Amino acid sequence: MSTLVTGIAELVTNNPRLGAGPLGLVPDAAVVVADGAVTWVGPASAAPAADRRLDVGGRAVLPGFVDSHAHLVFGGDRAVEFEARMSGQAYDGGGIASTVGATRSATDEELRARLGALVAEMRAQGTTTVEVKSGYGLSVDDEARALRLAQEVTVETTFLGAHVVPPEYAGRTDDYVELVCGPMLAACAPHARWVDVFCEPASAHAFDDEQSRAVLAAGRAAGLGLRVHGNQLAEGPGVRLAVELGAASVDHCTHLVDADVDALAGGSTVATLLPGVEFSTRSPYPDARRLLDAGVTVALATDCNPGSCFTSSMPFCVALAVREMAMTPAEAVWSATGGGAAALRRTDVGWLGVGARADLAVLEAPSYRHLAYRPGVPLARTLDLSLAT
Amino acid sequence: MSTLVTGIAELVTNNPRLGAGPLGLVPDAAVVVADGAVTWVGPASAAPAADRRLDVGGRAVLPGFVDSHAHLVFGGDRAVEFEARMSGQAYDGGGIASTVGATRSATDEELRARLGALVAEMRAQGTTTVEVKSGYGLSVDDEARALRLAQEVTVETTFLGAHVVPPEYAGRTDDYVELVCGPMLAACAPHARWVDVFCEPASAHAFDDEQSRAVLAAGRAAGLGLRVHGNQLAEGPGVRLAVELGAASVDHCTHLVDADVDALAGGSTVATLLPGVEFSTRSPYPDARRLLDAGVTVALATDCNPGSCFTSSMPFCVALAVREMAMTPAEAVWSATGGGAAALRRTDVGWLGVGARADLAVLEAPSYRHLAYRPGVPLARTLDLSLAT
């Protein structure tokens, strides 16, 4: 059963061979999909016949957003902590430890309901691929549970036992790393595609160079791909470690020295920027322009989590990237689609052309530019191909 | 026919006599409405019977947003100009003159379709009262047409013939002011509640102290209430003029001296801040904290327009106010509801209690805090009371 999508005022293919500029723009375009894959893209005037038809009425269509960094398995929320932080009050409500406690005490059904609601919320905003990390269980059983639940909604599951040192291991980080690399990894690896570590030596709750290296080496030995949280709070070894080990992505990249930029430019690791975090913590933004000008591949993701950034909106991240990180609208849209796919080493999403997955987002607007031009407006949604007639 | 709204996890009344804190919060609340007005609010456990019932399922309910500053009657868009500006390119595509040209050449049906779509978009995001200005016609017939169309969607219509000096009056501002105060006002006053002027002596395209005073005096003589665009681009006389003349609101207030703050604190004029403009023009934000600490009444509005800020999202403005202007989440929510009502001198909207209009917004969240805690996420919608059963 094939479907012809028509009425596309502007199609973003992310393939410069298919259209104009780096986004491969095709005006007045059509797309044909069949069996979940794209089988044709091009000018509407040349479109082939298909079994069914869906007219999007003069709107822009782009590849669904690829959100390569999200923490969606958790209990509770931290709205009161957020309010206190943004109001200049000292109260922190227990910080991440409160989420760990609420996650451990939540039932599977409660976690599944929250996770499902957030994934649906993302999908309603045009996100068609999402990575989901563990990292609020921090025990063998709770981490494995988080990943089993995550597997129900995505293939992009990431074991992040090394998110923070849990309260019961306070002051015993090396012992906790041993747990993470041993029984926790053994229980989690069957449910994960990736391993990740919060490499931030400046924080007493995170992991230094050597500890991070141990976690990544163990994860790799268990067959997992590598991801790193690096250089969020301060300069440090995270970015260079990620590049050295060939991680798919190093995420945050807020505090960089020249050697970090050089390493990224010379390696295969994507720099994933999460500007929603800086928005929600009132922190300085990463320097996307410096990375882009050095030739680094940049992705944008939400980091959706209850503590430092509870947005699920890739359009919001695009608007922030343009306002705050000097990315052009085209660069930001590419980073939120093609960039996210690169950060997940996926070749089937993040673009639209023959062989790509039929993951289409449609805008309540005639051009990709409106994602930054109309900030905060819910313009994007995932195209529901079942509406074809 | 009365309707009982139940399942309200948190009700924002904006009336400290009805609940806790400045927002008058009532947990586990209910609201009864009849004939378009609120007839009862209080704890769900004490709710009276009603003819019909609508359960909002554990969500927060607040007064619908009051967007007291918007420019929604125009032709064309300026997405390409926006992209160029944010990418550091010199191209301006003609700026506001291009919108004036496109507005003049648009048919009534084209203008009505755009206006209706934007009002619907606002309503879908929880805005229940919107002010709409003319200001892209800048001829007698085109300004009157804009206001006739605006009257079809709102009672809050504002004559802004003194938006900018149109190209055909370039260098002859006084002649244009004579037109605005004479035949243009005569044609527009029957369709307007307010008169407004862009008082910005630093701009060759706007109006100085004396010209602004003439426009406001003529508008007042024609029975219109007063509003002022003031101190957006530079320090100037706008704010003090607005207070001196008892304007309902002075909008932008980005560049203030102490005398401006003192005037606002001693007068009855609301300071309306439009942070979406600073977001979309990459400009410094107004100092809301300084105004609030001086006791000034602050409103938040979108300034939705195709040039400097094309957001229609009051939740986005709330999130920006918290991130960028040091407003607390509670202050920002009040300013987007009660503040907007004050800026329009309305006592029937912007709060929820007996006698208020039945304009309810509901959040996909349990608390008002989430409007800032979850930036960019489409959480708010106008409650559709017709769904009651």
PDB file of C-alpha atoms in Angstrom, chain B residues 166-325:
ATOM      1  CA  PRO B 166       4.401  55.510   5.695  1.00  0.00           C
ATOM      2  CA  PRO B 167       6.751  55.783   2.716  1.00  0.00           C
ATOM      3  CA  GLU B 168       4.612  58.391   0.929  1.00  0.00           C
ATOM      4  CA  TYR B 169       5.035  60.741   3.923  1.00  0.00           C
ATOM      5  CA  ALA B 170       8.779  60.160   4.360  1.00  0.00           C
ATOM      6  CA  GLY B 171      10.342  63.336   5.794  1.00  0.00           C
ATOM      7  CA  ARG B 172       6.890  64.857   6.396  1.00  0.00           C
ATOM      8  CA  THR B 173       6.009  63.426   9.782  1.00  0.00           C
ATOM      9  CA  ASP B 174       3.996  66.445  10.863  1.00  0.00           C
ATOM     10  CA  ASP B 175       1.833  66.203   7.766  1.00  0.00           C
ATOM     11  CA  TYR B 176       1.230  62.535   8.513  1.00  0.00           C
ATOM     12  CA  VAL B 177       0.309  63.332  12.129  1.00  0.00           C
ATOM     13  CA  GLU B 178      -2.245  65.813  10.785  1.00  0.00           C
ATOM     14  CA  LEU B 179      -3.775  63.026   8.694  1.00  0.00           C
ATOM     15  CA  VAL B 180      -3.774  60.633  11.654  1.00  0.00           C
ATOM     16  CA  CYS B 181      -5.435  63.163  13.960  1.00  0.00           C
ATOM     17  CA  GLY B 182      -7.928  64.314  11.338  1.00  0.00           C
ATOM     18  CA  PRO B 183      -9.609  62.170   8.693  1.00  0.00           C
ATOM     19  CA  MET B 184      -7.909  58.898   9.701  1.00  0.00           C
ATOM     20  CA  LEU B 185      -9.049  59.165  13.308  1.00  0.00           C
ATOM     21  CA  ALA B 186     -12.539  60.163  12.177  1.00  0.00           C
ATOM     22  CA  ALA B 187     -12.772  57.027  10.043  1.00  0.00           C
ATOM     23  CA  CYS B 188     -11.234  54.749  12.667  1.00  0.00           C
ATOM     24  CA  ALA B 189     -12.648  55.919  16.009  1.00  0.00           C
ATOM     25  CA  PRO B 190     -16.046  54.246  15.469  1.00  0.00           C
ATOM     26  CA  HIS B 191     -14.242  50.890  15.225  1.00  0.00           C
ATOM     27  CA  ALA B 192     -11.736  51.324  18.051  1.00  0.00           C
ATOM     28  CA  ARG B 193     -11.682  51.291  21.835  1.00  0.00           C
ATOM     29  CA  TRP B 194      -8.114  52.582  22.098  1.00  0.00           C
ATOM     30  CA  VAL B 195      -5.639  54.902  20.416  1.00  0.00           C
ATOM     31  CA  ASP B 196      -1.930  54.078  20.467  1.00  0.00           C
ATOM     32  CA  VAL B 197       1.247  55.777  19.234  1.00  0.00           C
ATOM     33  CA  PHE B 198       4.822  54.597  18.675  1.00  0.00           C
ATOM     34  CA  CYS B 199       6.625  57.318  20.666  1.00  0.00           C
ATOM     35  CA  GLU B 200      10.285  56.814  19.801  1.00  0.00           C
ATOM     36  CA  PRO B 201      12.095  60.065  18.962  1.00  0.00           C
ATOM     37  CA  ALA B 202      15.309  58.181  18.236  1.00  0.00           C
ATOM     38  CA  SER B 203      13.656  56.607  15.181  1.00  0.00           C
ATOM     39  CA  ALA B 204      13.163  58.591  11.985  1.00  0.00           C
ATOM     40  CA  HIS B 205      10.091  56.452  11.279  1.00  0.00           C
ATOM     41  CA  ALA B 206       8.252  57.035  14.581  1.00  0.00           C
ATOM     42  CA  PHE B 207       6.936  59.952  16.596  1.00  0.00           C
ATOM     43  CA  ASP B 208       8.434  62.400  19.072  1.00  0.00           C
ATOM     44  CA  ASP B 209       6.986  63.773  22.295  1.00  0.00           C
ATOM     45  CA  GLU B 210       4.951  66.548  20.704  1.00  0.00           C
ATOM     46  CA  GLN B 211       3.644  64.428  17.828  1.00  0.00           C
ATOM     47  CA  SER B 212       2.708  61.617  20.212  1.00  0.00           C
ATOM     48  CA  ARG B 213       0.925  64.052  22.477  1.00  0.00           C
ATOM     49  CA  ALA B 214      -1.105  65.347  19.521  1.00  0.00           C
ATOM     50  CA  VAL B 215      -2.178  61.843  18.502  1.00  0.00           C
ATOM     51  CA  LEU B 216      -3.169  60.891  22.041  1.00  0.00           C
ATOM     52  CA  ALA B 217      -5.064  64.157  22.639  1.00  0.00           C
ATOM     53  CA  ALA B 218      -7.000  63.743  19.410  1.00  0.00           C
ATOM     54  CA  GLY B 219      -7.777  60.119  20.246  1.00  0.00           C
ATOM     55  CA  ARG B 220      -8.981  61.045  23.708  1.00  0.00           C
ATOM     56  CA  ALA B 221     -11.179  63.795  22.261  1.00  0.00           C
ATOM     57  CA  ALA B 222     -12.710  61.156  19.978  1.00  0.00           C
ATOM     58  CA  GLY B 223     -13.583  59.042  23.013  1.00  0.00           C
ATOM     59  CA  LEU B 224     -10.735  56.532  22.861  1.00  0.00           C
ATOM     60  CA  GLY B 225      -8.664  55.212  25.746  1.00  0.00           C
ATOM     61  CA  LEU B 226      -4.904  55.731  25.583  1.00  0.00           C
ATOM     62  CA  ARG B 227      -2.026  53.309  25.028  1.00  0.00           C
ATOM     63  CA  VAL B 228       1.601  54.065  24.167  1.00  0.00           C
ATOM     64  CA  HIS B 229       4.526  52.177  22.601  1.00  0.00           C
ATOM     65  CA  GLY B 230       7.360  53.685  24.630  1.00  0.00           C
ATOM     66  CA  ASN B 231      11.072  53.367  25.316  1.00  0.00           C
ATOM     67  CA  GLN B 232      11.579  50.304  23.141  1.00  0.00           C
ATOM     68  CA  LEU B 233      14.672  51.307  21.211  1.00  0.00           C
ATOM     69  CA  ALA B 234      16.128  53.976  23.483  1.00  0.00           C
ATOM     70  CA  GLU B 235      15.407  56.156  26.468  1.00  0.00           C
ATOM     71  CA  GLY B 236      12.816  58.799  25.655  1.00  0.00           C
ATOM     72  CA  PRO B 237       9.644  60.585  26.687  1.00  0.00           C
ATOM     73  CA  GLY B 238       7.158  57.765  25.985  1.00  0.00           C
ATOM     74  CA  VAL B 239       6.792  56.323  29.465  1.00  0.00           C
ATOM     75  CA  ARG B 240       6.439  59.658  31.229  1.00  0.00           C
ATOM     76  CA  LEU B 241       4.005  60.909  28.600  1.00  0.00           C
ATOM     77  CA  ALA B 242       1.849  57.814  29.061  1.00  0.00           C
ATOM     78  CA  VAL B 243       1.742  58.261  32.831  1.00  0.00           C
ATOM     79  CA  GLU B 244       1.109  62.008  32.587  1.00  0.00           C
ATOM     80  CA  LEU B 245      -1.886  61.455  30.307  1.00  0.00           C
ATOM     81  CA  GLY B 246      -3.209  58.530  32.345  1.00  0.00           C
ATOM     82  CA  ALA B 247      -2.777  55.957  29.580  1.00  0.00           C
ATOM     83  CA  ALA B 248      -3.943  52.461  30.494  1.00  0.00           C
ATOM     84  CA  SER B 249      -0.595  50.988  29.471  1.00  0.00           C
ATOM     85  CA  VAL B 250       2.823  51.839  28.150  1.00  0.00           C
ATOM     86  CA  ASP B 251       4.340  48.957  26.270  1.00  0.00           C
ATOM     87  CA  HIS B 252       7.946  47.740  25.788  1.00  0.00           C
ATOM     88  CA  CYS B 253       9.665  49.799  28.577  1.00  0.00           C
ATOM     89  CA  THR B 254      13.023  48.365  27.583  1.00  0.00           C
ATOM     90  CA  HIS B 255      15.140  51.475  28.179  1.00  0.00           C
ATOM     91  CA  LEU B 256      14.182  53.306  31.374  1.00  0.00           C
ATOM     92  CA  VAL B 257      15.727  55.986  33.563  1.00  0.00           C
ATOM     93  CA  ASP B 258      14.899  56.359  37.238  1.00  0.00           C
ATOM     94  CA  ALA B 259      12.371  59.098  36.460  1.00  0.00           C
ATOM     95  CA  ASP B 260      10.436  56.631  34.279  1.00  0.00           C
ATOM     96  CA  VAL B 261      10.283  54.056  37.038  1.00  0.00           C
ATOM     97  CA  ASP B 262       9.267  56.718  39.558  1.00  0.00           C
ATOM     98  CA  ALA B 263       6.531  57.974  37.235  1.00  0.00           C
ATOM     99  CA  LEU B 264       5.148  54.480  36.718  1.00  0.00           C
ATOM    100  CA  ALA B 265       5.252  53.758  40.447  1.00  0.00           C
ATOM    101  CA  GLY B 266       3.338  56.949  41.174  1.00  0.00           C
ATOM    102  CA  GLY B 267       0.769  56.636  38.398  1.00  0.00           C
ATOM    103  CA  SER B 268      -2.003  54.344  37.215  1.00  0.00           C
ATOM    104  CA  THR B 269      -0.369  53.217  33.968  1.00  0.00           C
ATOM    105  CA  VAL B 270       0.554  49.543  33.581  1.00  0.00           C
ATOM    106  CA  ALA B 271       4.019  48.681  32.239  1.00  0.00           C
ATOM    107  CA  THR B 272       3.519  46.010  29.590  1.00  0.00           C
ATOM    108  CA  LEU B 273       6.638  43.994  28.808  1.00  0.00           C
ATOM    109  CA  LEU B 274       6.999  42.100  25.531  1.00  0.00           C
ATOM    110  CA  PRO B 275       9.990  39.780  25.957  1.00  0.00           C
ATOM    111  CA  GLY B 276       9.260  37.900  22.759  1.00  0.00           C
ATOM    112  CA  VAL B 277      10.500  40.994  20.924  1.00  0.00           C
ATOM    113  CA  GLU B 278      13.855  40.899  22.659  1.00  0.00           C
ATOM    114  CA  PHE B 279      14.044  37.153  22.001  1.00  0.00           C
ATOM    115  CA  SER B 280      13.363  37.569  18.285  1.00  0.00           C
ATOM    116  CA  THR B 281      15.579  40.613  17.765  1.00  0.00           C
ATOM    117  CA  ARG B 282      18.431  39.407  20.003  1.00  0.00           C
ATOM    118  CA  SER B 283      18.132  42.572  22.137  1.00  0.00           C
ATOM    119  CA  PRO B 284      18.589  43.138  25.874  1.00  0.00           C
ATOM    120  CA  TYR B 285      15.466  42.406  27.925  1.00  0.00           C
ATOM    121  CA  PRO B 286      13.580  44.999  29.992  1.00  0.00           C
ATOM    122  CA  ASP B 287      14.300  45.002  33.719  1.00  0.00           C
ATOM    123  CA  ALA B 288      11.081  43.604  35.138  1.00  0.00           C
ATOM    124  CA  ARG B 289      12.601  43.203  38.595  1.00  0.00           C
ATOM    125  CA  ARG B 290      13.318  46.918  38.873  1.00  0.00           C
ATOM    126  CA  LEU B 291       9.703  47.709  38.002  1.00  0.00           C
ATOM    127  CA  LEU B 292       8.199  45.100  40.313  1.00  0.00           C
ATOM    128  CA  ASP B 293      10.434  46.112  43.196  1.00  0.00           C
ATOM    129  CA  ALA B 294       9.278  49.714  42.703  1.00  0.00           C
ATOM    130  CA  GLY B 295       5.652  48.618  42.975  1.00  0.00           C
ATOM    131  CA  VAL B 296       4.765  49.055  39.291  1.00  0.00           C
ATOM    132  CA  THR B 297       1.959  46.910  37.848  1.00  0.00           C
ATOM    133  CA  VAL B 298       3.558  44.750  35.148  1.00  0.00           C
ATOM    134  CA  ALA B 299       1.761  42.967  32.309  1.00  0.00           C
ATOM    135  CA  LEU B 300       3.165  40.474  29.824  1.00  0.00           C
ATOM    136  CA  ALA B 301       1.971  40.301  26.223  1.00  0.00           C
ATOM    137  CA  THR B 302       3.166  38.733  22.987  1.00  0.00           C
ATOM    138  CA  ASP B 303       3.372  41.729  20.598  1.00  0.00           C
ATOM    139  CA  CYS B 304       2.568  39.105  17.956  1.00  0.00           C
ATOM    140  CA  ASN B 305       3.545  40.709  14.638  1.00  0.00           C
ATOM    141  CA  PRO B 306       5.371  39.642  11.464  1.00  0.00           C
ATOM    142  CA  GLY B 307       8.463  41.803  11.985  1.00  0.00           C
ATOM    143  CA  SER B 308       9.955  41.917  15.453  1.00  0.00           C
ATOM    144  CA  CYS B 309       8.167  39.011  17.148  1.00  0.00           C
ATOM    145  CA  PHE B 310       5.929  36.434  15.535  1.00  0.00           C
ATOM    146  CA  THR B 311       5.056  34.394  18.598  1.00  0.00           C
ATOM    147  CA  SER B 312       1.429  34.024  19.635  1.00  0.00           C
ATOM    148  CA  SER B 313       2.323  32.087  22.779  1.00  0.00           C
ATOM    149  CA  MET B 314       1.661  33.584  26.191  1.00  0.00           C
ATOM    150  CA  PRO B 315       3.218  30.498  27.868  1.00  0.00           C
ATOM    151  CA  PHE B 316       6.417  31.246  25.953  1.00  0.00           C
ATOM    152  CA  CYS B 317       6.357  34.828  27.268  1.00  0.00           C
ATOM    153  CA  VAL B 318       5.881  33.506  30.811  1.00  0.00           C
ATOM    154  CA  ALA B 319       8.907  31.223  30.429  1.00  0.00           C
ATOM    155  CA  LEU B 320      11.005  34.080  29.003  1.00  0.00           C
ATOM    156  CA  ALA B 321       9.934  36.410  31.812  1.00  0.00           C
ATOM    157  CA  VAL B 322      11.228  33.902  34.363  1.00  0.00           C
ATOM    158  CA  ARG B 323      14.445  33.051  32.525  1.00  0.00           C
ATOM    159  CA  GLU B 324      15.389  36.496  31.295  1.00  0.00           C
ATOM    160  CA  MET B 325      13.653  39.083  33.454  1.00  0.00           C
TER     161      MET B 325
END
